[in-house]
PDB file of C-alpha atoms in Angstrom:
ATOM      1  CA  GLN A   1       8.363  15.706  -9.429  1.00  0.00           C
ATOM      2  CA  VAL A   2       6.154  13.182  -7.693  1.00  0.00           C
ATOM      3  CA  GLN A   3       7.080  11.964  -4.186  1.00  0.00           C
ATOM      4  CA  LEU A   4       5.240   9.265  -2.132  1.00  0.00           C
ATOM      5  CA  VAL A   5       5.505   9.355   1.717  1.00  0.00           C
ATOM      6  CA  GLU A   6       4.241   6.358   3.733  1.00  0.00           C
ATOM      7  CA  SER A   7       3.242   6.126   7.333  1.00  0.00           C
ATOM      8  CA  GLY A   8       1.760   3.787   9.760  1.00  0.00           C
ATOM      9  CA  GLY A   9       4.205   0.799   9.942  1.00  0.00           C
ATOM     10  CA  ASP A  10       4.515  -0.612  13.266  1.00  0.00           C
ATOM     11  CA  SER A  11       4.928  -3.868  15.334  1.00  0.00           C
ATOM     12  CA  VAL A  12       1.858  -5.763  16.221  1.00  0.00           C
ATOM     13  CA  GLN A  13       0.744  -9.088  17.632  1.00  0.00           C
ATOM     14  CA  PRO A  14      -0.979 -11.759  15.418  1.00  0.00           C
ATOM     15  CA  GLY A  15      -4.710 -10.882  15.011  1.00  0.00           C
ATOM     16  CA  GLY A  16      -3.994  -7.073  15.297  1.00  0.00           C
ATOM     17  CA  SER A  17      -4.713  -4.211  12.909  1.00  0.00           C
ATOM     18  CA  LEU A  18      -2.741  -1.466  11.286  1.00  0.00           C
ATOM     19  CA  ARG A  19      -3.553   1.290   8.929  1.00  0.00           C
ATOM     20  CA  LEU A  20      -0.917   2.406   6.483  1.00  0.00           C
ATOM     21  CA  SER A  21      -1.028   5.814   4.605  1.00  0.00           C
ATOM     22  CA  CYS A  22       0.591   7.097   1.642  1.00  0.00           C
ATOM     23  CA  ALA A  23       0.475  10.750   0.519  1.00  0.00           C
ATOM     24  CA  ALA A  24       1.507  11.574  -3.038  1.00  0.00           C
ATOM     25  CA  SER A  25       2.918  15.172  -3.636  1.00  0.00           C
ATOM     26  CA  GLY A  26       3.150  16.799  -7.000  1.00  0.00           C
ATOM     27  CA  SER A  27       0.764  17.499  -9.807  1.00  0.00           C
ATOM     28  CA  ILE A  28      -1.080  14.310 -10.482  1.00  0.00           C
ATOM     29  CA  PHE A  29      -4.298  14.367 -12.621  1.00  0.00           C
ATOM     30  CA  GLY A  30      -6.090  11.893 -14.762  1.00  0.00           C
ATOM     31  CA  ILE A  31      -6.293   8.241 -14.673  1.00  0.00           C
ATOM     32  CA  ASN A  32      -3.826   6.595 -12.229  1.00  0.00           C
ATOM     33  CA  VAL A  33      -3.472   3.486 -10.078  1.00  0.00           C
ATOM     34  CA  MET A  34      -2.106   3.531  -6.548  1.00  0.00           C
ATOM     35  CA  GLY A  35      -1.248   0.550  -4.696  1.00  0.00           C
ATOM     36  CA  TRP A  36       0.586  -1.182  -2.023  1.00  0.00           C
ATOM     37  CA  TYR A  37       3.375  -3.850  -2.484  1.00  0.00           C
ATOM     38  CA  ARG A  38       5.466  -5.660   0.170  1.00  0.00           C
ATOM     39  CA  GLN A  39       8.848  -7.252   0.273  1.00  0.00           C
ATOM     40  CA  ALA A  40       9.961  -9.760   3.030  1.00  0.00           C
ATOM     41  CA  PRO A  41      13.576 -10.776   3.448  1.00  0.00           C
ATOM     42  CA  GLY A  42      14.760 -13.125   0.890  1.00  0.00           C
ATOM     43  CA  LYS A  43      11.560 -12.784  -1.116  1.00  0.00           C
ATOM     44  CA  GLN A  44      10.410 -10.880  -4.230  1.00  0.00           C
ATOM     45  CA  ARG A  45       8.240  -7.795  -3.959  1.00  0.00           C
ATOM     46  CA  GLU A  46       4.586  -8.626  -4.296  1.00  0.00           C
ATOM     47  CA  LEU A  47       1.328  -6.870  -4.900  1.00  0.00           C
ATOM     48  CA  VAL A  48      -0.793  -6.372  -1.717  1.00  0.00           C
ATOM     49  CA  ALA A  49      -3.595  -4.220  -3.087  1.00  0.00           C
ATOM     50  CA  SER A  50      -4.171  -1.726  -5.849  1.00  0.00           C
ATOM     51  CA  ILE A  51      -6.995   0.874  -6.489  1.00  0.00           C
ATOM     52  CA  THR A  52      -7.577   2.877  -9.679  1.00  0.00           C
ATOM     53  CA  SER A  53      -8.782   6.655  -9.690  1.00  0.00           C
ATOM     54  CA  GLY A  54     -12.091   5.236 -10.381  1.00  0.00           C
ATOM     55  CA  ARG A  55     -11.839   3.087  -7.189  1.00  0.00           C
ATOM     56  CA  SER A  56     -11.699  -0.241  -8.725  1.00  0.00           C
ATOM     57  CA  THR A  57      -9.690  -2.576  -6.451  1.00  0.00           C
ATOM     58  CA  ASN A  58      -7.696  -5.645  -6.743  1.00  0.00           C
ATOM     59  CA  TYR A  59      -6.282  -8.049  -4.064  1.00  0.00           C
ATOM     60  CA  PRO A  60      -4.270 -11.272  -4.269  1.00  0.00           C
ATOM     61  CA  GLY A  61      -5.880 -14.280  -2.369  1.00  0.00           C
ATOM     62  CA  SER A  62      -3.407 -14.035   0.503  1.00  0.00           C
ATOM     63  CA  VAL A  63      -4.911 -10.727   1.780  1.00  0.00           C
ATOM     64  CA  LYS A  64      -8.456 -10.835   0.384  1.00  0.00           C
ATOM     65  CA  GLY A  65     -10.958 -10.357   3.157  1.00  0.00           C
ATOM     66  CA  ARG A  66      -8.305  -9.117   5.600  1.00  0.00           C
ATOM     67  CA  PHE A  67      -6.846  -5.901   3.887  1.00  0.00           C
ATOM     68  CA  THR A  68      -8.954  -3.002   2.447  1.00  0.00           C
ATOM     69  CA  ILE A  69      -7.395  -0.380   0.226  1.00  0.00           C
ATOM     70  CA  SER A  70      -9.119   3.041  -0.157  1.00  0.00           C
ATOM     71  CA  ARG A  71      -8.104   6.417  -1.587  1.00  0.00           C
ATOM     72  CA  ASP A  72      -8.924  10.123  -1.159  1.00  0.00           C
ATOM     73  CA  ASN A  73      -8.508  11.664  -4.461  1.00  0.00           C
ATOM     74  CA  THR A  74      -8.745  15.104  -3.198  1.00  0.00           C
ATOM     75  CA  ARG A  75      -5.768  14.568  -1.044  1.00  0.00           C
ATOM     76  CA  ASN A  76      -3.848  12.161  -3.490  1.00  0.00           C
ATOM     77  CA  THR A  77      -3.739   9.689  -0.460  1.00  0.00           C
ATOM     78  CA  VAL A  78      -4.179   6.046  -0.392  1.00  0.00           C
ATOM     79  CA  TYR A  79      -4.839   3.861   2.712  1.00  0.00           C
ATOM     80  CA  LEU A  80      -4.387   0.243   3.572  1.00  0.00           C
ATOM     81  CA  GLN A  81      -6.370  -1.126   6.364  1.00  0.00           C
ATOM     82  CA  MET A  82      -5.001  -4.466   7.465  1.00  0.00           C
ATOM     83  CA  ASN A  83      -6.885  -6.581   9.923  1.00  0.00           C
ATOM     84  CA  ASN A  84      -6.279 -10.072  11.354  1.00  0.00           C
ATOM     85  CA  LEU A  85      -2.539  -9.610  10.732  1.00  0.00           C
ATOM     86  CA  LYS A  86      -0.541 -12.801  10.497  1.00  0.00           C
ATOM     87  CA  PRO A  87       3.256 -13.299  11.087  1.00  0.00           C
ATOM     88  CA  GLU A  88       3.567 -13.971   7.346  1.00  0.00           C
ATOM     89  CA  ASP A  89       2.485 -10.373   6.782  1.00  0.00           C
ATOM     90  CA  THR A  90       5.694  -9.115   8.120  1.00  0.00           C
ATOM     91  CA  ALA A  91       7.544  -7.121   5.473  1.00  0.00           C
ATOM     92  CA  VAL A  92       8.451  -3.678   4.190  1.00  0.00           C
ATOM     93  CA  TYR A  93       5.364  -2.214   2.635  1.00  0.00           C
ATOM     94  CA  TYR A  94       5.824   0.149  -0.301  1.00  0.00           C
ATOM     95  CA  CYS A  95       3.467   2.575  -1.817  1.00  0.00           C
ATOM     96  CA  ASN A  96       3.279   2.657  -5.518  1.00  0.00           C
ATOM     97  CA  LEU A  97       1.753   5.139  -8.015  1.00  0.00           C
ATOM     98  CA  ARG A  98       1.406   4.313 -11.774  1.00  0.00           C
ATOM     99  CA  TRP A  99       0.712   7.479 -13.813  1.00  0.00           C
ATOM    100  CA  SER A 100       1.488   8.655 -17.256  1.00  0.00           C
ATOM    101  CA  SER A 101       3.348   5.406 -18.112  1.00  0.00           C
ATOM    102  CA  VAL A 102       5.670   6.076 -15.045  1.00  0.00           C
ATOM    103  CA  SER A 103       5.898   4.072 -11.757  1.00  0.00           C
ATOM    104  CA  TYR A 104       6.726   5.841  -8.598  1.00  0.00           C
ATOM    105  CA  TRP A 105       7.754   4.286  -5.317  1.00  0.00           C
ATOM    106  CA  GLY A 106       7.760   5.369  -1.631  1.00  0.00           C
ATOM    107  CA  GLN A 107      10.690   4.717   0.719  1.00  0.00           C
ATOM    108  CA  GLY A 108       8.805   1.832   2.476  1.00  0.00           C
ATOM    109  CA  THR A 109       7.367   1.206   6.058  1.00  0.00           C
ATOM    110  CA  GLN A 110       8.145  -1.792   8.210  1.00  0.00           C
ATOM    111  CA  VAL A 111       5.181  -3.977   9.367  1.00  0.00           C
ATOM    112  CA  THR A 112       6.215  -6.649  11.920  1.00  0.00           C
ATOM    113  CA  VAL A 113       3.722  -9.217  13.152  1.00  0.00           C
ATOM    114  CA  SER A 114       5.049 -11.181  16.056  1.00  0.00           C
ATOM    115  CA  SER A 115       3.962 -12.379  19.436  1.00  0.00           C
TER     116      SER A 115
END
């Protein structure tokens, strides 16, 4: 059984920074993709960043240059460093693991950017 546990969500002012963490428990091996998605009220869930087990990364244009995803394969942990946060980044952020044709989700962590 794979479980994802996120941490690091908080309230910050515009221009601030946050670092989210997601630890995956369970027996995970081989090629996999870990990522972060977010969902704002009234909007669809969207990809924020993803990283393969070989550390290839992918970002949408809205966060490129501000967010950085990284991972520690020895700990099955993925991180999201978010800099220069904007009010439009406010959302619940979800960790995702795609492995062996299955997609796993964390419970979500709230990020609020407001002055």
